[in-house]
Amino acid sequence: MYALALIRTFQAGLKSLRLHKLRSGLTMLGMIIGVGAVIALVAIGEGASHDAQEEIRALGAKNVIIRSIKPPSMREQMHGDWESFFRRWMAFYGLKRTDATRIKDTVPGVSRVLPMLTKRMNAVHDRREVGCQLIGTFPYYPEFTQAEMVAGHFLNTAEENTKASACVISLSLAERLFAGHNPLAEEIVVRGYESEQVFQVKGILRERADIEKLPQLPGSMGQTIAANVYIPLSTFKSLYGERNVDRSVGNLVLEAVELSEIRVEFDTVEDVLPALPLIDEALKAGRDERDFEIVVPIQEMVALRNQKARDTRMLLYIACISLLVGGIGIMNIMLATVTERTQEIGVRRALGATRLNITVQFLVETLLLCLVGGAIGVSGGWAFAEFREFLTGDSTIVKAWSVIMAFGLSVLIGLVFGLYPARRAAHLDPIEALRHA
Amino acid sequence: MADRNIIEIRNLTKIYDLGAIQVPALKGLNFEIEEGSYTAIMGPSGSGKSTLLNILGCLDRPTAGAYILGNDDVAHMSDKELSGVRGARIGFIFQSYNLIQQLNVIENIHVPLFYQGKDISDYYDHCEKLAQKVGLGDRLDHRPMELSGGQQQRVAVARSLVNEPLMLLADEPTGNLDSTTEQEILDILDELHAEGRTLLVVTHDDAVAERASRVIHLKDGQVDKDIRKQDSDRKSENQFQEA
């Protein structure tokens, strides 16, 4: 019986709100904007963080990436003396193969180490020539980077052992170099400053896209350039020497890097963080300058997660403020409504309504304003998020908790800000209220 | 008519406490209202008429004395209990009709039942019959705005009957109406009286008081005159039959 009475009260509430459509709409506007903003912003934030986490996961949560960087002394301006000139012009720095073996031998929990050599070259096929990155690496490279084969196979152990002139090219290079026809078993020429080598294409590799979109990660030495040619590490060494001398034409810079990158894979994610000081220790041996950097995807992930939590909290604060403002607006209108309907309140009291009846009646009206506003806000925010995903292609994720929270907050706001006007209505003196014109 | 008393007023006193001064509005009233009677309460302004109306309507509580409505002393009931008494035992008819604007005729008639916990779906026929009784059977879904003053007051009369009250309490029921419509409403009241309902009308209009079988005159918070007209009872019935 009470349930039915409550339903009737809701119906009556809807009726009085419909009586003043414009006013009800304007009153709900604050709520609609507040709730819509929460839904849309949370969805966009979740989507962005989802994308970023996917990208970091692509680098491998169990991995640590060590990259060669120019040490500070070589980045200095030339001082006019021969030593500084020489250090800049003929720069020898970076990771060595011994570093890779030392890490493998001394750091516990390391399952595999993937050394990588890179060189800036041009790939030529037919009359097309495309700037590319030549990468010498081991057969298990795709597993490390979650890259997948589109066609053919990746370099295998046999090719590694025989120093074969085999290569795997990235999908985007294949598209640019072969323009539609099948590159498998075709030959490409890799042309450098003073060399020209022929490789047979064994496979096409699709790398994890968008890695360069990560602003937290410094540009890696080659993987971000989508035009990649992968060859066996042994082939690379025998063709281009022990020291990978990278000459950039026109720059008059002669740099020598033995390994441009070492990727370290651990057995489990838990092994990664405790091992970081040990990796540092292993690399420090035999160095007087820090000519490497360590990128830890799992750390980036944790940092990103923390940042996301901060961002979400911020959004919630903003949302709470806008809902508060919306709630005050609603309370203001409800107070005006109570004044406007004083006589009706008096009549209802005379006809047997208790104070509780009146309180419930006005509380329900406020609640309805908030709920309807909340519902419009949720659908509006949702639609906005979907529309943005459609426009920009960035994923947006409407979280169930944000919908529940937005609704919960609407109800809470309705109850809190509806209670005062409702109680004021209920405590009007029926005699005075009846006399009110 | 039966002799059972619907209302017994004993030494009813109301003093308004204005802080610095205390204003006595009712100074110990005593009277009874019998079941089925038609009583008019008259008096000049300041006589305590409105105060008495509010107390009789259970909208206000007396400072002292007893007010027995039905079988209960309602003089010192709580606000919630008084709400229940108003809803169940009293049918209000106001000067300015006081219909609820957003509700249609049938919904307005139903309002007192809602506060008795009775759902409109179970009482629709009952409300419809009352609307027909006051001659508005063809305007069930009209809003008050769409009705004339006389029609609105008819709705109010139907509403006052919906919960089968012990008495109808009318406050200047024709105060806002022109003389033709006034006659219509007074005829309806006569009809209700003839049905055996108890009517209590507060008015300063002699034309209204003329219809009643008893007129209580108030003056300075006391009963000045209490006139029972044996023949006016018949007269009003005759008028109704002529109408």
XYZ file of C-alpha atoms in Angstrom:
680
model
C 0.000 0.000 0.000
C 2.833 2.352 0.886
C 4.645 1.361 -2.288
C 1.604 2.201 -4.378
C 1.197 5.520 -2.575
C 4.844 6.285 -3.317
C 4.350 5.438 -6.978
C 1.339 7.772 -7.050
C 3.451 10.470 -5.415
C 6.071 10.023 -8.139
C 3.360 10.231 -10.792
C 1.979 13.390 -9.208
C 5.516 14.794 -9.024
C 6.078 14.155 -12.721
C 2.780 15.854 -13.414
C 3.718 19.026 -11.552
C 7.147 19.089 -13.194
C 5.522 18.731 -16.600
C 3.291 21.658 -15.724
C 6.348 23.925 -15.902
C 8.416 22.292 -18.611
C 10.792 25.174 -19.266
C 11.406 25.815 -15.609
C 11.991 22.139 -14.873
C 14.333 21.883 -17.847
C 16.384 24.892 -16.799
C 16.479 23.645 -13.236
C 17.800 20.287 -14.378
C 20.418 21.893 -16.615
C 22.992 22.129 -13.840
C 22.471 18.478 -13.044
C 22.602 17.479 -16.720
C 25.863 19.317 -17.319
C 27.430 18.039 -14.094
C 26.516 14.412 -14.642
C 27.243 14.553 -18.367
C 30.672 16.003 -17.669
C 31.459 13.220 -15.199
C 30.424 10.485 -17.598
C 32.189 11.987 -20.624
C 35.397 12.956 -18.819
C 35.724 9.657 -17.003
C 35.103 7.820 -20.282
C 37.715 9.875 -22.116
C 40.207 9.545 -19.259
C 39.649 5.803 -19.004
C 39.999 5.440 -22.752
C 43.258 7.406 -22.883
C 44.729 5.500 -19.975
C 43.577 2.220 -21.512
C 45.348 3.092 -24.750
C 48.501 4.142 -22.914
C 48.515 0.994 -20.810
C 48.066 -1.127 -23.910
C 51.063 0.579 -25.445
C 53.162 0.023 -22.367
C 52.007 -3.584 -22.188
C 53.229 -3.892 -25.780
C 56.694 -3.029 -24.555
C 56.283 -5.869 -22.122
C 55.621 -5.650 -18.429
C 58.274 -8.279 -17.765
C 60.837 -6.360 -19.818
C 63.459 -3.759 -19.131
C 64.789 -1.778 -22.058
C 68.340 -0.441 -21.907
C 69.301 2.023 -24.590
C 72.548 3.624 -25.592
C 72.555 7.385 -25.216
C 75.246 9.912 -25.795
C 76.962 10.607 -22.470
C 76.927 14.197 -21.162
C 80.561 14.914 -22.095
C 79.883 14.259 -25.754
C 76.908 16.538 -25.771
C 78.981 19.494 -24.657
C 79.999 22.280 -26.998
C 83.453 21.954 -28.529
C 86.000 23.794 -26.493
C 88.444 24.309 -29.371
C 90.865 21.747 -28.020
C 91.498 18.581 -29.950
C 90.125 16.288 -27.279
C 86.651 17.739 -27.180
C 86.588 17.995 -30.960
C 87.540 14.383 -31.229
C 85.062 13.267 -28.621
C 82.277 14.901 -30.530
C 83.305 13.992 -34.012
C 84.316 10.443 -33.387
C 82.056 9.389 -30.596
C 82.473 5.920 -29.170
C 79.913 5.170 -26.506
C 77.020 2.997 -25.562
C 76.223 -0.566 -24.646
C 78.496 -3.454 -25.488
C 77.850 -7.122 -26.029
C 79.714 -7.820 -22.806
C 77.046 -5.765 -20.989
C 74.373 -8.089 -22.301
C 76.243 -11.187 -21.144
C 77.047 -9.627 -17.764
C 73.404 -8.815 -17.144
C 72.375 -12.304 -18.133
C 74.992 -13.808 -15.798
C 74.748 -11.584 -12.725
C 71.140 -10.404 -12.411
C 68.798 -13.012 -10.882
C 65.467 -13.697 -12.530
C 66.576 -12.786 -16.036
C 65.247 -15.295 -18.517
C 66.479 -13.837 -21.806
C 68.510 -10.945 -23.086
C 67.894 -9.489 -26.503
C 70.689 -7.368 -27.930
C 69.890 -5.101 -30.848
C 72.021 -3.247 -33.341
C 70.597 -0.507 -35.478
C 71.774 1.526 -38.403
C 70.131 4.174 -40.526
C 70.005 2.984 -44.134
C 67.941 3.177 -47.303
C 65.945 0.246 -48.610
C 65.730 -0.083 -52.391
C 63.482 -2.228 -54.527
C 62.920 -1.688 -58.204
C 63.221 2.055 -58.531
C 61.769 2.852 -55.104
C 64.008 3.934 -52.283
C 62.773 4.398 -48.720
C 64.726 5.523 -45.693
C 64.771 2.724 -43.157
C 66.213 1.411 -39.962
C 68.334 -1.705 -40.240
C 68.038 -3.795 -37.115
C 70.208 -6.767 -36.248
C 68.594 -8.975 -33.650
C 67.815 -12.496 -32.462
C 65.033 -14.796 -33.683
C 62.917 -14.246 -30.568
C 62.526 -10.527 -31.194
C 58.773 -10.734 -31.992
C 58.020 -12.424 -28.666
C 59.761 -9.626 -26.833
C 57.796 -6.875 -28.483
C 54.451 -8.622 -29.065
C 54.863 -7.920 -32.756
C 53.035 -10.310 -35.050
C 53.902 -11.806 -38.409
C 51.612 -10.814 -41.245
C 53.204 -13.108 -43.818
C 56.122 -15.519 -44.000
C 58.208 -16.199 -40.894
C 60.586 -14.287 -38.692
C 64.336 -14.875 -38.843
C 65.096 -18.347 -37.546
C 68.046 -19.903 -35.770
C 69.392 -21.447 -38.929
C 69.562 -18.054 -40.564
C 71.215 -16.652 -37.456
C 73.819 -19.426 -37.410
C 74.623 -19.206 -41.106
C 74.731 -15.400 -41.197
C 72.164 -15.601 -43.986
C 71.302 -12.597 -46.125
C 67.719 -12.861 -45.017
C 65.507 -10.101 -43.764
C 62.068 -9.408 -42.401
C 60.510 -6.063 -43.209
C 57.898 -4.115 -41.340
C 54.419 -3.889 -42.782
C 54.575 -0.171 -43.528
C 57.904 -0.567 -45.320
C 56.428 -3.420 -47.335
C 53.532 -1.194 -48.327
C 55.778 1.649 -49.385
C 58.419 -0.424 -51.124
C 56.312 -3.040 -52.870
C 53.163 -1.011 -53.475
C 50.720 -3.858 -53.555
C 52.589 -6.860 -54.903
C 53.815 -9.660 -52.676
C 57.267 -8.967 -51.197
C 57.854 -12.546 -50.003
C 61.010 -14.090 -51.544
C 61.712 -10.814 -53.351
C 65.026 -9.148 -52.834
C 65.736 -5.709 -51.487
C 68.927 -3.735 -51.522
C 69.945 -2.019 -48.325
C 72.083 0.937 -49.265
C 74.183 2.851 -46.809
C 76.862 5.530 -46.902
C 79.491 3.160 -48.204
C 77.805 -0.192 -48.602
C 75.132 -1.964 -50.573
C 73.811 -5.343 -49.483
C 71.106 -7.580 -50.918
C 68.653 -9.345 -48.624
C 65.872 -11.752 -49.363
C 62.525 -10.927 -47.742
C 61.398 -13.827 -45.532
C 58.506 -12.264 -43.787
C 56.470 -9.184 -42.964
C 56.145 -8.053 -39.384
C 53.404 -5.871 -37.927
C 54.849 -3.998 -34.985
C 52.763 -2.818 -32.099
C 51.436 0.448 -33.441
C 51.518 3.791 -31.736
C 54.539 3.199 -29.572
C 55.778 6.673 -30.462
C 52.555 8.120 -29.084
C 53.825 7.513 -25.573
C 55.138 10.833 -24.358
C 56.640 9.270 -21.234
C 59.051 7.152 -23.203
C 62.013 8.848 -24.865
C 62.140 8.158 -28.583
C 63.685 4.756 -29.011
C 66.545 4.204 -31.397
C 64.671 2.665 -34.221
C 61.528 0.806 -33.380
C 59.346 3.873 -33.572
C 60.250 4.393 -37.195
C 57.885 2.062 -38.866
C 60.179 1.407 -41.881
C 62.272 -1.354 -40.347
C 64.433 -4.067 -41.868
C 65.301 -6.902 -39.490
C 68.318 -9.083 -40.186
C 70.121 -11.718 -38.082
C 72.498 -10.202 -35.524
C 75.320 -12.392 -36.826
C 74.763 -11.111 -40.370
C 74.749 -7.533 -39.107
C 78.054 -8.066 -37.284
C 79.807 -9.688 -40.183
C 78.621 -7.088 -42.668
C 79.025 -3.903 -40.703
C 81.734 -4.815 -38.237
C 81.961 -5.191 -34.494
C 81.478 -1.512 -33.933
C 78.408 -0.097 -35.426
C 79.641 3.128 -36.925
C 76.766 5.391 -37.765
C 77.665 8.131 -40.192
C 75.066 10.701 -40.886
C 75.778 12.231 -44.211
C 76.271 15.981 -44.195
C 76.439 16.135 -40.443
C 80.094 15.277 -40.238
C 79.368 13.209 -37.187
C 80.972 9.855 -36.755
C 79.411 7.829 -34.013
C 80.251 4.347 -32.939
C 77.823 2.311 -30.899
C 78.279 -1.394 -30.358
C 74.739 -2.203 -29.257
C 72.028 0.336 -29.614
C 69.641 -1.476 -27.332
C 69.449 -4.400 -24.950
C 66.138 -5.808 -23.928
C 66.057 -7.856 -20.777
C 63.220 -10.242 -20.092
C 62.490 -11.474 -16.592
C 60.741 -14.670 -15.529
C 57.989 -12.829 -13.703
C 56.802 -9.251 -13.318
C 57.699 -9.350 -9.609
C 61.381 -9.884 -10.468
C 61.646 -6.634 -12.407
C 61.738 -3.898 -9.789
C 64.127 -5.561 -7.282
C 66.567 -6.280 -10.109
C 66.906 -2.686 -11.293
C 69.780 -1.720 -8.929
C 71.605 -4.889 -9.956
C 71.299 -4.020 -13.641
C 72.627 -0.570 -12.842
C 75.511 -2.171 -10.932
C 76.307 -4.572 -13.764
C 76.405 -1.748 -16.271
C 78.459 0.629 -14.144
C 81.403 -1.730 -14.221
C 83.984 -0.470 -16.712
C 82.302 2.897 -17.288
C 83.205 6.359 -16.121
C 80.130 7.957 -17.684
C 76.517 6.964 -17.873
C 75.974 6.357 -21.563
C 72.779 4.390 -21.294
C 69.253 4.828 -20.086
C 66.928 2.272 -18.584
C 63.270 2.257 -19.504
C 61.071 0.143 -17.239
C 57.593 -0.332 -18.737
C 56.216 -1.674 -15.469
C 57.327 1.542 -13.734
C 55.704 3.588 -16.457
C 52.587 1.533 -15.966
C 52.568 2.145 -12.230
C 53.230 5.838 -12.783
C 50.459 5.968 -15.327
C 48.097 4.181 -12.992
C 48.902 6.641 -10.223
C 48.451 9.552 -12.545
C 45.149 8.106 -13.682
C 44.018 7.793 -10.090
C 44.986 11.438 -9.525
C 43.196 12.534 -12.685
C 40.088 10.575 -11.745
C 40.081 12.107 -8.285
C 40.397 15.535 -9.829
C 37.492 14.804 -12.152
C 35.435 13.676 -9.198
C 36.164 16.896 -7.334
C 35.141 18.933 -10.357
C 32.064 16.770 -10.771
C 31.148 17.167 -7.117
C 31.485 20.931 -7.368
C 29.317 21.130 -10.473
C 26.741 18.806 -8.925
C 26.817 20.943 -5.784
C 26.142 24.025 -7.874
C 23.375 22.152 -9.675
C 21.946 21.067 -6.336
C 21.892 24.619 -5.010
C 20.091 25.712 -8.168
C 17.527 23.000 -7.637
C 17.070 23.931 -3.988
C 16.562 27.555 -4.970
C 13.825 26.639 -7.432
C 12.190 24.260 -4.964
C 12.071 27.011 -2.339
C 10.383 29.268 -4.886
C 8.012 26.436 -5.752
C 7.099 25.944 -2.105
C 6.300 29.638 -1.774
C 4.329 29.562 -4.990
C 2.345 26.531 -3.879
C 1.785 27.571 -0.282
C -1.972 27.517 -0.713
C -1.885 24.053 -2.243
C 0.107 22.887 0.769
C -2.522 24.394 3.072
C -5.315 22.671 1.153
C -3.554 19.324 1.244
C -2.950 19.690 4.977
C -6.634 20.535 5.513
C -7.643 17.500 3.480
C -5.669 15.204 5.762
C -2.039 15.334 4.597
C 0.445 14.874 7.411
C 3.720 16.748 7.535
C 5.396 13.558 6.342
C 3.077 13.439 3.308
C 4.060 16.990 2.365
C 7.756 16.340 2.977
C 7.650 13.242 0.787
C 5.737 15.075 -1.929
C 8.320 17.836 -2.305
C 11.274 15.534 -1.744
C 10.003 13.322 -4.531
C 9.714 16.311 -6.854
C 13.306 17.340 -6.133
C 14.429 13.761 -6.505
C 12.667 13.518 -9.853
C 14.387 16.670 -11.074
C 17.721 15.161 -10.092
C 16.983 11.696 -11.476
C 15.643 12.935 -14.795
C 18.517 15.420 -15.009
C 20.930 12.637 -14.099
C 19.481 10.300 -16.720
C 19.701 12.959 -19.428
C 23.216 13.761 -18.253
C 24.296 10.117 -18.377
C 22.916 9.582 -21.868
C 24.284 12.929 -23.041
C 27.726 12.244 -21.617
C 27.679 8.733 -23.039
C 26.628 9.988 -26.447
C 29.345 12.627 -26.335
C 31.978 10.027 -25.465
C 30.858 7.732 -28.290
C 30.742 10.648 -30.699
C 34.274 11.658 -29.738
C 35.499 8.093 -30.228
C 33.840 8.112 -33.635
C 35.480 11.432 -34.541
C 38.992 10.998 -33.170
C 39.395 7.242 -33.018
C 40.692 7.474 -29.455
C 38.941 4.895 -27.378
C 36.532 6.057 -24.708
C 35.308 3.694 -22.049
C 32.091 4.456 -20.173
C 32.694 2.881 -16.805
C 29.804 1.298 -14.940
C 31.019 2.860 -11.712
C 30.883 6.346 -13.204
C 27.247 5.826 -14.226
C 26.360 4.412 -10.824
C 28.264 7.164 -9.072
C 26.649 9.894 -11.158
C 23.203 8.490 -10.411
C 24.038 7.972 -6.769
C 25.275 11.530 -6.475
C 22.134 12.823 -8.207
C 19.961 10.986 -5.705
C 22.094 12.191 -2.831
C 21.972 15.790 -4.093
C 18.210 15.474 -4.534
C 17.766 14.205 -0.988
C 20.124 16.725 0.599
C 18.955 19.786 -1.288
C 15.318 18.696 -1.423
C 15.010 18.112 2.283
C 15.155 21.731 3.366
C 12.472 23.031 0.964
C 10.338 19.975 1.694
C 10.574 20.422 5.443
C 9.858 24.093 5.062
C 6.728 23.188 3.121
C 5.720 20.613 5.715
C 6.108 23.006 8.616
C 4.002 25.771 7.159
C 1.102 26.604 9.419
C -1.919 25.175 7.577
C -4.072 28.150 8.547
C -1.555 30.668 7.257
C -0.964 28.540 4.171
C -4.677 28.368 3.382
C -5.004 32.120 3.679
C -2.016 32.625 1.329
C -3.233 33.921 -1.995
C -33.133 13.658 13.098
C -31.150 11.714 15.592
C -30.182 13.408 18.790
C -26.642 12.090 18.854
C -24.128 14.900 19.176
C -21.449 15.069 16.515
C -19.669 17.914 18.281
C -19.497 18.878 21.922
C -17.714 22.059 22.859
C -16.961 22.551 26.529
C -15.489 25.774 27.862
C -13.515 26.229 24.637
C -10.891 28.926 25.108
C -8.303 30.296 22.715
C -5.779 32.883 23.746
C -3.245 34.210 21.236
C 0.066 34.759 22.936
C 1.682 37.718 21.196
C 4.538 37.914 23.665
C 3.912 41.259 25.313
C 0.149 40.892 25.354
C -2.249 38.003 25.375
C -5.293 38.302 23.151
C -8.279 36.152 24.090
C -10.161 35.124 20.940
C -12.559 32.587 22.421
C -13.687 32.947 25.987
C -15.138 29.641 27.095
C -17.636 28.532 24.471
C -20.158 25.788 25.158
C -22.449 24.190 22.569
C -23.316 20.940 20.859
C -23.965 20.100 17.241
C -26.396 17.242 16.625
C -26.041 14.734 13.880
C -27.897 15.781 10.748
C -28.231 19.405 11.786
C -27.566 22.453 9.623
C -25.883 25.159 11.643
C -24.652 28.570 10.628
C -22.055 30.379 12.681
C -22.247 34.139 12.300
C -20.660 37.140 13.832
C -18.879 40.367 12.989
C -15.173 40.349 12.305
C -13.173 40.017 15.482
C -15.898 37.925 17.077
C -13.752 34.812 17.046
C -15.522 33.280 14.065
C -12.361 32.373 12.170
C -10.649 31.091 15.290
C -13.600 28.838 16.035
C -13.628 27.630 12.430
C -9.933 26.725 12.613
C -10.424 24.801 15.839
C -13.560 23.057 14.597
C -11.629 22.147 11.442
C -8.827 20.697 13.573
C -6.400 23.116 11.959
C -5.695 24.725 15.317
C -5.804 23.649 18.938
C -7.634 25.440 21.744
C -5.728 26.864 24.698
C -8.152 25.222 27.083
C -11.414 23.317 27.058
C -12.659 20.238 25.323
C -13.635 19.649 21.725
C -15.248 16.287 21.262
C -15.633 15.313 17.625
C -17.377 12.002 17.200
C -16.295 10.238 20.341
C -12.803 11.656 20.785
C -11.488 14.771 22.424
C -9.406 16.214 19.645
C -8.424 19.363 21.557
C -4.983 18.149 22.470
C -4.111 15.731 19.740
C -0.760 15.803 17.996
C -0.311 17.352 14.564
C -0.201 13.927 12.957
C -3.361 12.748 14.727
C -5.157 15.939 13.781
C -4.178 15.377 10.141
C -5.846 11.991 10.342
C -8.970 13.480 11.948
C -9.188 16.153 9.260
C -8.842 13.616 6.530
C -11.344 11.135 7.938
C -14.037 13.096 9.746
C -14.203 16.572 8.237
C -15.214 17.668 4.762
C -13.901 21.146 4.004
C -15.564 23.612 1.646
C -13.617 26.847 1.265
C -14.555 30.296 0.067
C -11.981 30.213 -2.725
C -12.742 26.552 -3.673
C -9.065 25.611 -3.136
C -8.833 22.978 -5.800
C -5.377 21.735 -6.754
C -4.591 23.287 -10.119
C -2.539 20.504 -11.661
C -5.188 17.851 -10.935
C -8.361 17.252 -12.929
C -11.869 17.022 -11.445
C -11.764 13.350 -10.535
C -8.246 13.595 -9.087
C -9.226 16.618 -7.003
C -12.193 14.733 -5.599
C -9.898 11.836 -4.740
C -7.265 13.855 -2.799
C -8.646 13.250 0.750
C -8.812 9.513 0.045
C -5.159 9.495 -1.018
C -4.165 10.714 2.423
C -6.309 7.947 3.914
C -4.148 5.487 2.002
C -6.833 4.667 -0.531
C -5.682 4.370 -4.124
C -7.559 6.131 -6.906
C -7.832 2.950 -8.962
C -10.066 1.417 -6.250
C -12.199 4.548 -5.760
C -12.570 5.895 -9.273
C -16.241 4.910 -9.516
C -16.942 6.415 -6.099
C -15.350 9.723 -7.142
C -17.166 9.653 -10.474
C -20.534 9.194 -8.734
C -19.849 12.222 -6.553
C -18.921 14.277 -9.612
C -22.232 13.228 -11.211
C -24.063 14.090 -7.997
C -22.850 17.704 -8.187
C -23.613 17.799 -11.914
C -20.072 17.528 -13.310
C -20.240 13.987 -14.686
C -19.254 15.259 -18.124
C -16.194 17.230 -16.971
C -14.207 14.561 -15.158
C -10.926 15.315 -16.890
C -11.172 19.102 -16.794
C -8.665 21.136 -14.850
C -9.927 23.757 -12.361
C -8.737 26.498 -14.764
C -11.251 25.224 -17.296
C -14.208 25.472 -14.909
C -16.344 28.395 -13.740
C -16.343 29.443 -10.102
C -19.646 27.683 -9.443
C -18.367 24.498 -11.081
C -15.175 24.626 -9.038
C -17.186 24.955 -5.838
C -19.259 21.938 -6.910
C -16.029 19.961 -7.248
C -15.046 21.149 -3.774
C -18.408 19.940 -2.424
C -17.890 16.559 -4.049
C -14.385 16.426 -2.588
C -15.734 17.202 0.887
C -18.063 14.197 0.628
C -15.553 11.671 -0.686
C -14.425 10.321 2.671
C -17.919 10.193 4.188
C -17.090 12.736 6.914
C -18.899 13.245 10.187
C -19.579 16.829 9.203
C -19.142 19.276 6.363
C -17.367 22.450 7.375
C -17.973 25.312 4.966
C -16.194 28.655 5.252
C -18.122 31.359 3.370
C -18.943 28.819 0.655
C -20.615 31.398 -1.567
C -18.383 34.356 -0.805
C -16.775 34.350 -4.252
C -19.913 33.596 -6.262
C -22.573 35.698 -7.975
C -26.114 35.432 -6.639
C -27.365 32.888 -9.206
C -24.470 30.527 -8.576
C -24.812 31.145 -4.862
C -28.348 29.787 -5.004
C -27.135 26.682 -6.853
C -24.516 25.917 -4.245
C -26.903 26.588 -1.362
C -29.416 24.251 -3.011
C -26.800 21.535 -3.116
C -26.095 22.119 0.584
C -29.828 21.851 1.291
C -29.903 18.620 -0.626
C -27.025 17.273 1.466
C -28.810 18.336 4.622
C -31.905 16.539 3.422
C -29.787 13.426 2.983
C -29.023 13.630 6.663
C -25.544 15.057 6.567
C -24.323 17.395 9.284
C -23.527 20.874 7.988
C -21.643 23.666 9.694
C -21.394 26.909 7.749
C -19.390 29.897 8.862
C -20.697 33.031 7.173
C -21.571 36.650 7.556
C -24.160 36.441 4.787
C -27.760 36.396 6.038
C -28.922 34.704 2.837
C -26.695 31.753 3.675
C -27.647 31.683 7.321
C -31.332 31.732 6.399
C -31.058 28.198 5.022
C -29.694 26.824 8.269
C -31.933 25.360 10.984
C -29.803 26.888 13.685
C -27.733 30.064 13.843
C -25.064 30.611 16.447
C -24.093 34.278 16.777
C -20.675 35.008 18.197
C -19.648 38.243 19.804
C -16.362 39.010 21.511
C -15.404 35.386 21.722
C -18.622 34.269 23.307
C -21.940 32.880 22.126
C -24.198 35.877 21.798
C -27.347 34.206 20.468
C -28.172 30.591 19.671
C -31.331 30.485 17.558
C -33.027 27.265 16.508
C -35.608 27.724 13.764
C -37.927 24.746 13.725
C -39.822 25.948 10.651
C -36.792 26.958 8.587
C -35.881 23.313 8.454
C -39.057 22.600 6.541
C -38.718 25.788 4.573
C -35.367 24.868 3.177
C -36.611 21.432 2.236
C -39.560 23.008 0.477
C -37.257 25.312 -1.402
C -35.239 22.386 -2.536
C -38.308 20.586 -3.782
C -39.390 23.658 -5.667
C -35.996 24.093 -7.275
